[in-house]
Amino acid sequence: MLIFAPFMKYIPEINRRKSFAIISHPDAGKTTLTEKFLLFGGAIQTAGAVKSNKIKKHATSDFMEIERQRGISVATSVMSFEYQGYLVNLLDTPGHKDFAEDTYRTLTAVDSVVLVVDSVNGVEAQTRRLMEVIAMRKTPVIVFINKMDRDGKNRYELLEEIENELKIQLHPMTWPINSGKDFKGVYDLNEKSLVLFAAGTKANEEDVVKIDDLSDPLLQKKIGEKEAATLREDVELIDGVYGPLNKKDYLSGQTAPVFFGSAVNNFGVKEMLDTFIRIAPTPRPRQTTLREVKPEEEKFSGFIFKIHANLDPRHRDRIAFLRVCSGKFSRNTYYHHVRMNKDFRFSNPYTFLARQKEVIEDAFPGDVVGLFDTGNFKIGDTITEGEDFFYTGIPSFSPEIFKEVVNKDPLKTKQLEKGLLQLTDEGVAQLFTQFGGNKKIIGCVGELQFEVIQYRLLHEYGASVQMNNLPFYKACWLTSKDPKKLDEFTKYKQANIALDKDGHIVYLAQSEWFLNTEIQNNPDIEFHFSSEIHK
Ligand code: G4P
């Protein structure tokens, strides 16, 4: 029998957990790939069981669609499944650009990422911004190039485009044989086997032919003379350039292994999943305001990275998503809410095994737990067994569209204030108050959020508002080593200064030109484009 020292007793649980986020530009195939993962993991039995959390194109004028999407995104926020003895926590992210902040925060709760790229469209703007966040955090990435059954870009050019655009070194793990209607399959460079393409392949039913030596005549028999010759050349070139994958480079976020496939045909997915299980990181130590916390520490700690409002507007309670970072989280146990300096216990924490919400007794590092919240949590809150620290690195990005909130019903002022506070706690938008005044300014990354806020203020809080456009294009958080200089600037630029919810000074810039001029003219002031919730 194995006996573990107290600080080691959770190691077997920690070492079997792999938590990752799946990201893509809308329509690249994220939902389809997620579904195949769940089929492999036995978490679902039939195709079509995973609903897309995509917002349909007409959503701006269709609030039912937003409500439908909110419902689905609760159900698909976390999906857990078992594969080859590992417990995999898959965190979904909204592909829609107006919800990019939600995706940024989800990235703080995972240990690695799978990026889906459409072979026809290549890298799109949205993906580029997400990769900046991933690069900042040095998160390990695996790339899945999807839709190989369609006539896509030339594969070398595609790899070059991805490398250049995302500023990451790629490492092909499989290599495709043609694409579109001539797509024959992939050669697994690691396993040295040919995986032959058949449309509509079911889970676990791939046609795999072991070909150690590419000069084997079996190769041309399987894929044809011309294709065999091209594959030999390609593999020689790739082997020469890349050699075997260096796992360290993957784990440090420098190199991303790449797989080619077709999610809808369940092709090339197993190769990726098997590699993921083999190389993806288990929960790692994380930085806090006090010290680095290791997952195997005996005492529990974790942080809230997402808050989801109840779909029933008559109930104010929400679901706060907690990422467990160390120790063991247990049901009905008092834990310390650091920001509020208050103890809470949770009688119905739940997890999402097999896509069913299930009340759990305990959870380990890497797990995501849903906590019922009656308004006590904000994004970035840390819960511990008593120690006072905050997990760092949860960013709040500069909004890009700003509007003034005008109260249309003075009798509902209180409700409006409460609604604005609660909705911004959820991270739907950022709230600023004009410096020296009372003007409430909301900043979002997309137009859609303003409509969501206006709709929810009215339906959940009874507050009717008008949103007036403001001519700002970016918010920058200001700091300075010289408080006098900051004070002078704030007074001088009063019309462009606001306070965020935590009282931090923010400069609202009208244009890039104005912003650059201020940066140049004020060398003693630092302009930050994202504010970390806890530094
Ligand atoms: P998303 O979550 O990233 O937004 O993408 P999603 O999986 O919903 O896929 C977008 C569309 O691309 C879907 O078609 C899906 O069937 C298709 N698709 C996914 N993988 C592949 C692939 O490997 N090859 C091809 N040819 N198509 C693929 P749709 O018509 O928008 O939806 P549906 O009616 O098929 O559900």
Coordinates of C-alpha atoms and ligand atoms in Angstrom, one line a residue:
M1 CA 0.0 0.0 0.0
L2 CA 1.3 3.5 -0.9
I3 CA 1.5 5.9 2.0
F4 CA 1.7 9.6 1.1
A5 CA 3.0 12.4 3.3
P6 CA 0.2 14.9 4.1
F7 CA 1.3 17.3 1.3
M8 CA 1.4 14.5 -1.2
K9 CA -1.9 12.8 -0.6
Y10 CA -3.6 14.6 -3.5
I11 CA -0.9 13.9 -6.0
P12 CA -2.7 10.9 -7.7
E13 CA -5.8 13.0 -8.2
I14 CA -3.8 16.0 -9.5
N15 CA -1.8 14.0 -11.9
R16 CA -4.8 12.5 -13.5
R17 CA -6.4 15.9 -14.4
K18 CA -6.0 17.8 -17.6
S19 CA -8.0 21.0 -17.9
F20 CA -8.0 22.8 -21.2
A21 CA -10.0 25.4 -23.2
I22 CA -11.0 24.9 -26.7
I23 CA -10.9 28.1 -28.8
S24 CA -11.6 29.1 -32.4
H25 CA -13.0 31.7 -34.7
P26 CA -16.8 31.1 -35.1
D27 CA -17.5 28.3 -37.6
A28 CA -14.1 26.8 -37.5
G29 CA -15.5 23.6 -36.0
K30 CA -15.1 24.0 -32.2
T31 CA -18.6 22.6 -31.3
T32 CA -18.1 19.7 -33.7
L33 CA -14.7 18.9 -32.3
T34 CA -15.9 19.2 -28.7
E35 CA -18.6 16.7 -29.5
K36 CA -16.1 14.2 -30.9
F37 CA -14.0 14.5 -27.7
L38 CA -17.1 13.7 -25.6
L39 CA -17.9 10.7 -27.8
F40 CA -14.4 9.4 -27.3
G41 CA -14.7 10.0 -23.6
G42 CA -18.0 8.1 -23.6
A43 CA -19.6 11.2 -22.0
I44 CA -22.2 11.3 -24.8
Q45 CA -23.4 8.5 -27.1
T46 CA -24.8 10.3 -30.1
A47 CA -23.7 13.0 -32.4
G48 CA -25.7 16.2 -32.3
A49 CA -25.8 16.1 -28.5
V50 CA -23.7 19.2 -28.0
K51 CA -25.4 22.4 -28.8
S52 CA -23.4 25.2 -30.3
N53 CA -23.2 28.2 -28.1
K54 CA -22.8 30.3 -31.2
I55 CA -24.9 33.4 -31.4
K56 CA -26.7 33.4 -34.7
K57 CA -26.1 36.2 -37.2
H58 CA -29.4 38.0 -36.4
A59 CA -28.9 37.9 -32.7
T60 CA -28.6 41.7 -32.3
S61 CA -32.3 42.1 -32.8
D62 CA -33.4 38.8 -31.3
F63 CA -33.2 38.6 -27.6
M64 CA -34.6 35.2 -27.4
E65 CA -31.5 34.2 -29.2
I66 CA -29.3 35.8 -26.5
E67 CA -31.3 34.0 -23.8
R68 CA -31.0 30.7 -25.7
Q69 CA -27.3 31.3 -25.9
R70 CA -27.0 32.0 -22.2
G71 CA -28.8 28.8 -21.4
I72 CA -26.6 26.8 -23.6
S73 CA -23.4 28.5 -22.4
V74 CA -24.2 27.5 -18.8
A75 CA -24.7 23.9 -19.9
T76 CA -21.5 23.8 -22.0
S77 CA -19.2 26.0 -19.9
V78 CA -17.4 22.9 -18.5
M79 CA -17.6 19.4 -19.8
S80 CA -15.7 16.7 -18.0
F81 CA -15.0 13.2 -19.3
E82 CA -12.7 10.3 -18.7
Y83 CA -10.2 9.2 -21.3
Q84 CA -7.4 6.6 -20.8
G85 CA -7.6 6.9 -17.0
Y86 CA -7.4 10.7 -17.1
L87 CA -10.1 13.1 -16.0
V88 CA -10.3 15.8 -18.7
N89 CA -12.0 19.1 -18.0
L90 CA -12.9 20.9 -21.2
L91 CA -13.8 24.5 -20.9
D92 CA -15.8 26.0 -23.7
T93 CA -15.3 29.6 -24.9
P94 CA -17.7 31.8 -26.8
G95 CA -16.5 32.3 -30.4
H96 CA -18.4 35.5 -30.9
K97 CA -16.0 38.5 -30.8
D98 CA -18.4 40.6 -28.6
F99 CA -17.8 38.0 -25.8
A100 CA -14.1 37.9 -26.1
E101 CA -13.5 39.0 -22.5
D102 CA -15.3 35.8 -21.3
T103 CA -12.8 33.8 -23.4
Y104 CA -9.8 35.7 -22.0
R105 CA -10.9 34.9 -18.4
T106 CA -11.6 31.3 -19.2
L107 CA -8.0 31.1 -20.4
T108 CA -6.8 31.9 -16.9
A109 CA -8.6 28.9 -15.5
V110 CA -7.0 26.2 -17.7
D111 CA -3.6 24.6 -18.0
S112 CA -3.5 24.3 -21.8
V113 CA -5.4 25.2 -25.0
V114 CA -6.6 23.5 -28.2
L115 CA -6.9 26.0 -31.0
V116 CA -9.1 25.0 -34.0
V117 CA -8.2 26.7 -37.3
D118 CA -10.3 26.4 -40.4
S119 CA -8.1 25.1 -43.3
V120 CA -10.1 27.2 -45.8
N121 CA -10.1 30.5 -43.9
G122 CA -6.8 30.3 -42.0
V123 CA -6.1 32.7 -39.1
E124 CA -8.8 35.2 -38.5
A125 CA -8.7 38.4 -36.5
Q126 CA -10.4 37.0 -33.4
T127 CA -7.9 34.2 -33.1
R128 CA -5.0 36.6 -33.3
R129 CA -6.2 38.5 -30.2
L130 CA -6.8 35.3 -28.3
M131 CA -3.3 34.1 -29.1
E132 CA -1.8 37.3 -27.6
V133 CA -3.4 36.4 -24.3
I134 CA -2.1 32.9 -24.6
A135 CA 1.4 34.1 -25.4
M136 CA 1.3 36.5 -22.5
R137 CA 0.5 33.6 -20.1
K138 CA 2.8 31.1 -22.0
T139 CA 0.0 28.6 -22.1
P140 CA 0.8 25.4 -24.0
V141 CA -1.2 25.1 -27.3
I142 CA -2.1 22.3 -29.6
V143 CA -3.4 23.3 -33.0
F144 CA -6.1 21.3 -35.0
I145 CA -6.4 22.3 -38.6
N146 CA -9.9 21.4 -39.5
K147 CA -12.0 20.9 -42.6
M148 CA -9.3 19.1 -44.6
D149 CA -12.2 17.5 -46.6
R150 CA -12.6 20.9 -48.2
D151 CA -10.3 22.6 -50.7
G152 CA -8.2 24.6 -48.3
K153 CA -5.1 26.7 -48.5
N154 CA -1.7 25.1 -49.5
R155 CA -0.6 23.4 -46.3
Y156 CA 2.9 24.9 -46.2
E157 CA 1.5 28.3 -46.8
L158 CA -1.1 27.7 -44.1
L159 CA 1.5 26.7 -41.5
E160 CA 3.6 29.7 -42.4
E161 CA 0.5 31.9 -42.1
I162 CA -0.3 30.5 -38.6
E163 CA 3.3 30.8 -37.5
N164 CA 3.6 34.4 -38.6
E165 CA 0.2 35.5 -37.5
L166 CA 0.2 33.8 -34.1
K167 CA 3.9 34.2 -33.5
I168 CA 4.3 30.6 -32.4
Q169 CA 6.5 27.9 -33.8
L170 CA 4.5 25.0 -35.2
H171 CA 5.4 21.3 -35.1
P172 CA 3.4 19.0 -37.5
M173 CA 2.5 15.8 -35.8
T174 CA 0.4 14.4 -38.7
W175 CA 0.7 15.3 -42.4
P176 CA -2.2 15.5 -44.8
I177 CA -2.4 13.7 -48.1
N178 CA -4.2 16.2 -50.4
S179 CA -7.3 18.0 -49.4
G180 CA -10.9 18.6 -50.5
K181 CA -12.4 15.8 -52.6
D182 CA -9.0 14.3 -53.1
F183 CA -8.2 14.1 -49.3
K184 CA -6.8 10.6 -48.7
G185 CA -5.9 10.9 -45.0
V186 CA -3.0 11.8 -42.8
Y187 CA 0.4 10.3 -42.1
D188 CA 1.1 10.1 -38.4
L189 CA 4.7 11.3 -38.1
N190 CA 5.1 10.0 -34.6
E191 CA 3.4 6.6 -34.9
K192 CA 4.7 6.1 -38.4
S193 CA 1.3 5.1 -39.6
L194 CA -1.1 6.0 -42.4
V195 CA -4.6 6.9 -41.3
L196 CA -6.9 6.6 -44.2
F197 CA -9.8 9.0 -44.6
A198 CA -13.4 7.8 -44.9
A199 CA -16.2 10.3 -44.6
G200 CA -18.4 9.8 -41.6
T201 CA -16.0 7.7 -39.6
K202 CA -17.4 6.7 -36.2
A203 CA -15.5 7.1 -33.0
N204 CA -12.7 4.4 -32.6
E205 CA -13.1 3.2 -36.2
E206 CA -10.2 4.6 -38.1
D207 CA -8.5 2.7 -40.9
V208 CA -4.9 2.8 -39.7
V209 CA -2.0 1.1 -41.6
K210 CA 1.4 0.9 -40.0
I211 CA 4.0 2.0 -42.4
D212 CA 7.4 2.3 -40.7
D213 CA 9.3 2.6 -43.9
L214 CA 7.9 5.0 -46.5
S215 CA 9.5 3.1 -49.3
D216 CA 7.2 0.2 -48.6
P217 CA 5.2 -0.4 -51.8
L218 CA 2.1 -0.8 -49.6
L219 CA 2.1 3.1 -49.5
Q220 CA 1.4 3.6 -53.2
K221 CA -1.1 0.7 -53.1
K222 CA -3.0 2.5 -50.4
I223 CA -2.9 6.1 -51.6
G224 CA -1.6 6.0 -55.2
E225 CA 1.7 6.5 -57.0
K226 CA 1.7 10.3 -57.2
E227 CA 0.5 10.9 -53.6
A228 CA 3.0 8.3 -52.3
A229 CA 5.9 10.2 -54.0
T230 CA 4.7 13.6 -52.6
L231 CA 4.3 12.2 -49.1
R232 CA 7.8 10.8 -49.2
E233 CA 9.2 14.1 -50.1
D234 CA 7.0 16.0 -47.6
V235 CA 7.9 13.7 -44.7
E236 CA 11.6 13.9 -45.5
L237 CA 11.4 17.7 -45.5
I238 CA 9.4 17.8 -42.3
D239 CA 11.6 15.3 -40.5
G240 CA 14.6 17.3 -41.6
V241 CA 13.2 20.6 -40.4
Y242 CA 11.4 19.6 -37.2
G243 CA 12.7 16.3 -35.9
P244 CA 10.9 14.9 -32.9
L245 CA 8.7 17.2 -30.7
N246 CA 10.4 18.7 -27.7
K247 CA 7.9 18.4 -25.0
K248 CA 9.6 21.1 -23.0
D249 CA 9.1 23.6 -25.8
Y250 CA 5.4 22.7 -26.0
L251 CA 5.0 23.0 -22.2
S252 CA 6.7 26.5 -22.2
G253 CA 4.3 27.7 -24.9
Q254 CA 7.1 28.1 -27.5
T255 CA 6.1 25.3 -29.9
A256 CA 2.6 24.1 -30.8
P257 CA 2.1 20.6 -32.1
V258 CA -0.2 20.6 -35.2
F259 CA -2.7 18.0 -36.3
F260 CA -4.7 17.9 -39.6
G261 CA -8.2 16.5 -39.7
S262 CA -11.9 16.8 -40.3
A263 CA -13.9 17.1 -37.1
V264 CA -17.3 16.5 -38.7
N265 CA -15.9 13.2 -40.1
N266 CA -14.2 12.4 -36.8
F267 CA -11.0 12.2 -38.7
G268 CA -7.6 13.0 -37.2
V269 CA -9.3 13.7 -33.8
K270 CA -8.1 10.5 -32.0
E271 CA -4.5 11.2 -33.0
M272 CA -4.8 14.6 -31.4
L273 CA -6.6 13.4 -28.3
D274 CA -4.1 10.7 -27.7
T275 CA -1.2 13.2 -28.0
F276 CA -3.1 15.6 -25.8
I277 CA -3.4 13.0 -23.1
R278 CA 0.2 12.1 -23.3
I279 CA 1.7 15.6 -23.3
A280 CA -0.8 18.2 -22.0
P281 CA 0.1 19.6 -18.6
T282 CA -1.6 18.6 -15.3
P283 CA -2.4 21.4 -12.9
R284 CA 0.7 23.6 -12.3
P285 CA 1.7 26.0 -9.5
R286 CA 0.1 29.4 -9.7
Q287 CA 1.2 32.9 -8.7
T288 CA -0.7 34.8 -6.0
T289 CA -0.1 38.2 -4.4
L290 CA 1.8 36.5 -1.6
R291 CA 3.6 33.6 -3.0
E292 CA 3.5 30.7 -5.5
V293 CA 0.9 28.1 -4.6
K294 CA 1.5 24.5 -5.5
P295 CA -1.5 22.3 -6.4
E296 CA -0.3 19.5 -4.1
E297 CA -0.5 21.8 -1.0
E298 CA -2.7 20.4 1.7
K299 CA -4.9 23.5 2.0
F300 CA -7.6 24.3 -0.5
S301 CA -7.5 27.5 -2.6
G302 CA -9.1 28.7 -5.8
F303 CA -10.5 31.6 -7.7
I304 CA -13.6 32.8 -9.5
F305 CA -13.1 33.3 -13.2
K306 CA -16.7 33.5 -14.5
I307 CA -20.1 34.4 -13.1
H308 CA -23.3 33.4 -14.8
A309 CA -26.6 35.0 -14.0
N310 CA -29.6 32.8 -13.3
L311 CA -31.8 32.4 -16.4
D312 CA -34.9 33.0 -14.3
P313 CA -35.1 36.8 -13.7
R314 CA -37.2 36.3 -10.5
H315 CA -34.2 34.8 -8.8
R316 CA -31.1 36.9 -8.3
D317 CA -28.8 34.0 -7.6
R318 CA -26.0 33.3 -10.0
I319 CA -23.5 30.6 -10.6
A320 CA -19.9 31.5 -9.8
F321 CA -17.3 29.2 -11.5
L322 CA -14.4 28.3 -9.2
R323 CA -11.1 26.9 -10.5
V324 CA -9.6 24.8 -7.8
C325 CA -5.9 25.5 -7.6
S326 CA -4.6 23.7 -4.5
G327 CA -5.7 21.1 -1.9
K328 CA -9.1 19.6 -1.7
F329 CA -12.4 21.5 -2.0
S330 CA -15.1 19.9 0.1
R331 CA -18.9 20.4 0.3
N332 CA -20.3 22.1 3.4
T333 CA -17.0 23.3 4.7
Y334 CA -16.3 26.9 5.7
Y335 CA -13.8 28.7 3.4
H336 CA -12.4 32.2 3.6
H337 CA -13.6 34.7 1.0
V338 CA -10.5 36.9 1.0
R339 CA -11.9 40.2 -0.4
M340 CA -14.9 40.2 1.9
N341 CA -12.9 38.8 4.9
K342 CA -15.8 36.5 5.6
D343 CA -16.3 32.7 5.7
F344 CA -18.7 30.9 3.5
R345 CA -19.7 27.3 3.0
F346 CA -21.3 25.7 0.0
S347 CA -24.0 23.1 0.4
N348 CA -24.6 22.4 -3.3
P349 CA -21.4 22.8 -5.2
Y350 CA -21.7 21.1 -8.5
T351 CA -19.6 19.7 -11.3
F352 CA -20.4 18.8 -14.9
L353 CA -19.5 15.2 -15.4
A354 CA -21.0 13.8 -18.6
R355 CA -22.7 17.1 -19.1
Q356 CA -25.0 16.5 -16.2
K357 CA -25.0 18.9 -13.3
E358 CA -24.1 16.8 -10.3
V359 CA -23.7 17.9 -6.7
I360 CA -20.2 16.9 -5.6
E361 CA -18.6 16.1 -2.3
D362 CA -15.1 17.2 -3.2
A363 CA -13.0 18.6 -6.0
F364 CA -9.2 18.7 -6.7
P365 CA -6.8 21.1 -8.5
G366 CA -7.7 21.5 -12.2
D367 CA -11.5 21.0 -11.5
V368 CA -14.1 23.7 -12.0
V369 CA -16.9 23.8 -9.5
G370 CA -20.2 25.7 -9.9
L371 CA -21.2 27.6 -6.7
F372 CA -24.6 29.1 -6.1
D373 CA -24.0 32.8 -5.4
T374 CA -26.4 35.4 -4.1
G375 CA -24.2 38.3 -5.0
N376 CA -21.1 37.7 -2.9
F377 CA -18.7 37.0 -5.7
K378 CA -16.9 39.1 -8.3
I379 CA -14.6 37.9 -11.0
G380 CA -11.1 37.5 -9.6
D381 CA -12.2 36.6 -6.0
T382 CA -10.0 34.1 -4.2
I383 CA -11.2 31.6 -1.7
T384 CA -8.8 29.9 0.7
E385 CA -8.7 28.0 4.0
G386 CA -7.7 31.1 5.8
E387 CA -4.6 32.6 4.1
D388 CA -5.0 36.1 2.7
F389 CA -3.8 36.2 -0.9
F390 CA -5.3 36.7 -4.3
Y391 CA -4.6 34.8 -7.5
T392 CA -3.0 37.1 -10.0
G393 CA -3.1 37.3 -13.8
I394 CA -6.8 37.6 -14.3
P395 CA -6.9 40.5 -16.7
S396 CA -9.5 43.1 -17.3
F397 CA -9.0 44.4 -20.9
S398 CA -9.6 47.8 -22.3
P399 CA -13.1 48.2 -23.7
E400 CA -13.4 49.5 -27.2
I401 CA -16.9 51.0 -27.2
F402 CA -18.2 53.4 -24.6
K403 CA -21.7 54.7 -23.8
E404 CA -23.2 56.9 -21.1
V405 CA -26.0 55.3 -19.2
V406 CA -29.0 57.7 -18.9
N407 CA -31.7 56.7 -16.4
K408 CA -35.1 57.1 -18.0
D409 CA -37.0 56.4 -14.8
P410 CA -35.8 58.4 -11.7
L411 CA -38.0 56.2 -9.5
K412 CA -35.8 53.2 -10.3
T413 CA -32.4 54.8 -9.6
K414 CA -31.6 52.3 -6.8
Q415 CA -32.5 49.3 -9.0
L416 CA -30.4 50.7 -11.8
E417 CA -27.3 51.1 -9.6
K418 CA -27.7 47.6 -8.2
G419 CA -28.2 46.2 -11.7
L420 CA -25.2 48.0 -13.1
L421 CA -23.0 46.8 -10.2
Q422 CA -24.2 43.2 -10.4
L423 CA -24.0 42.9 -14.2
T424 CA -20.5 44.4 -14.2
D425 CA -19.5 42.0 -11.4
E426 CA -20.5 39.2 -13.8
G427 CA -18.0 40.7 -16.2
V428 CA -20.6 41.5 -18.9
A429 CA -19.1 45.0 -19.2
Q430 CA -16.9 47.5 -17.3
L431 CA -18.4 50.3 -15.4
F432 CA -16.7 53.7 -15.0
T433 CA -17.8 56.8 -13.2
Q434 CA -16.8 60.2 -14.6
F435 CA -14.2 61.9 -12.5
G436 CA -15.6 64.6 -10.3
G437 CA -19.1 63.9 -11.5
N438 CA -21.7 61.2 -11.4
K439 CA -22.0 60.2 -15.1
K440 CA -22.0 56.4 -15.4
I441 CA -20.1 55.1 -18.4
I442 CA -20.2 51.5 -19.6
G443 CA -17.4 50.1 -21.7
C444 CA -17.7 46.9 -23.7
V445 CA -15.7 45.1 -26.4
G446 CA -18.8 44.6 -28.6
E447 CA -22.1 46.3 -29.5
L448 CA -24.0 43.2 -28.6
Q449 CA -23.2 43.6 -24.9
F450 CA -24.9 47.0 -24.7
E451 CA -28.1 45.4 -26.0
V452 CA -27.8 42.5 -23.5
I453 CA -27.2 45.0 -20.6
Q454 CA -30.2 47.3 -21.6
Y455 CA -32.4 44.2 -21.9
R456 CA -31.3 42.7 -18.7
L457 CA -31.5 46.0 -16.7
L458 CA -35.1 46.3 -17.8
H459 CA -36.2 42.7 -17.4
E460 CA -34.2 41.7 -14.3
Y461 CA -34.1 45.1 -12.4
G462 CA -37.0 47.0 -13.9
A463 CA -34.6 49.8 -14.8
S464 CA -35.2 51.6 -18.1
V465 CA -32.1 53.2 -19.6
Q466 CA -30.9 55.0 -22.7
M467 CA -27.4 54.5 -23.9
N468 CA -25.7 57.5 -25.5
N469 CA -22.6 57.0 -27.6
L470 CA -19.4 58.5 -26.2
P471 CA -16.5 59.5 -28.5
F472 CA -13.8 57.3 -26.8
Y473 CA -11.9 54.5 -28.3
K474 CA -9.9 53.1 -25.5
A475 CA -9.5 53.1 -21.7
C476 CA -6.1 53.1 -20.1
W477 CA -5.4 52.5 -16.5
L478 CA -2.9 55.1 -15.2
T479 CA -0.2 54.7 -12.6
S480 CA 2.8 56.8 -11.7
K481 CA 5.7 56.7 -9.3
D482 CA 5.1 60.4 -8.8
P483 CA 1.6 60.9 -7.2
K484 CA 1.8 64.6 -7.8
K485 CA 2.3 64.2 -11.6
L486 CA -0.7 61.8 -11.7
D487 CA -2.8 64.2 -9.7
E488 CA -1.9 67.1 -12.1
F489 CA -2.7 65.1 -15.1
T490 CA -6.0 64.0 -13.7
K491 CA -7.1 67.5 -13.0
Y492 CA -5.9 68.9 -16.3
K493 CA -7.6 66.2 -18.3
Q494 CA -10.7 65.9 -16.2
A495 CA -13.1 65.4 -19.2
N496 CA -11.2 62.3 -20.1
I497 CA -10.7 60.8 -16.7
A498 CA -13.0 58.3 -14.9
L499 CA -12.7 55.9 -12.0
D500 CA -13.2 52.2 -12.5
K501 CA -15.3 50.1 -10.0
D502 CA -12.3 49.7 -7.7
G503 CA -11.5 53.4 -7.7
H504 CA -8.5 53.1 -10.1
I505 CA -7.8 56.1 -12.3
V506 CA -8.6 55.6 -16.0
Y507 CA -7.9 57.7 -19.0
L508 CA -10.5 57.6 -21.8
A509 CA -8.8 58.4 -25.1
Q510 CA -10.7 59.9 -28.0
S511 CA -8.3 58.5 -30.6
E512 CA -5.0 56.8 -31.1
W513 CA -3.5 60.1 -32.0
F514 CA -4.6 61.7 -28.7
L515 CA -3.5 58.7 -26.8
N516 CA 0.0 58.7 -28.3
T517 CA 0.4 62.4 -27.8
E518 CA -0.5 62.0 -24.1
I519 CA 1.9 59.1 -23.7
Q520 CA 4.7 61.2 -25.3
N521 CA 3.9 64.3 -23.3
N522 CA 3.7 62.5 -20.0
P523 CA 6.8 60.3 -19.6
D524 CA 6.2 60.0 -15.8
I525 CA 2.8 58.4 -16.2
E526 CA 2.3 54.8 -17.2
F527 CA -0.6 53.9 -19.5
H528 CA -1.8 50.3 -19.1
F529 CA -4.1 48.6 -21.6
S530 CA -5.3 45.9 -19.3
S531 CA -5.8 46.1 -15.6
E532 CA -4.9 42.9 -13.7
I533 CA -7.6 42.5 -11.1
H534 CA -5.0 41.6 -8.5
K535 CA -1.4 42.5 -9.1
Ligands
G4P1 P1 -17.9 26.6 -34.2 O1 -18.4 25.9 -32.9 O2 -16.5 26.7 -34.2 O3 -18.6 27.8 -34.5 O4 -18.2 25.6 -35.4 P2 -19.2 24.3 -35.6 O5 -18.6 23.1 -34.9 O6 -20.6 24.7 -35.3 O7 -19.0 24.1 -37.1 C1 -19.3 25.1 -38.1 C2 -19.8 24.4 -39.4 O8 -18.7 23.7 -40.0 C3 -20.9 23.4 -39.2 O9 -21.7 23.4 -40.4 C4 -20.1 22.1 -39.1 O10 -20.9 20.9 -39.5 C5 -19.0 22.3 -40.2 N1 -17.8 21.5 -39.9 C6 -17.2 21.2 -38.8 N2 -16.1 20.4 -39.0 C7 -16.1 20.2 -40.4 C8 -15.2 19.5 -41.2 O11 -14.2 18.9 -40.8 N3 -15.5 19.6 -42.6 C9 -16.5 20.3 -43.1 N4 -16.7 20.3 -44.4 N5 -17.4 20.9 -42.3 C10 -17.2 20.9 -41.0 P3 -23.1 24.2 -40.4 O12 -23.6 23.9 -41.7 O13 -22.9 25.6 -40.0 O14 -23.9 23.5 -39.2 P4 -24.6 22.1 -39.2 O15 -25.9 22.4 -39.8 O16 -23.7 21.2 -39.9 O17 -24.6 21.9 -37.7

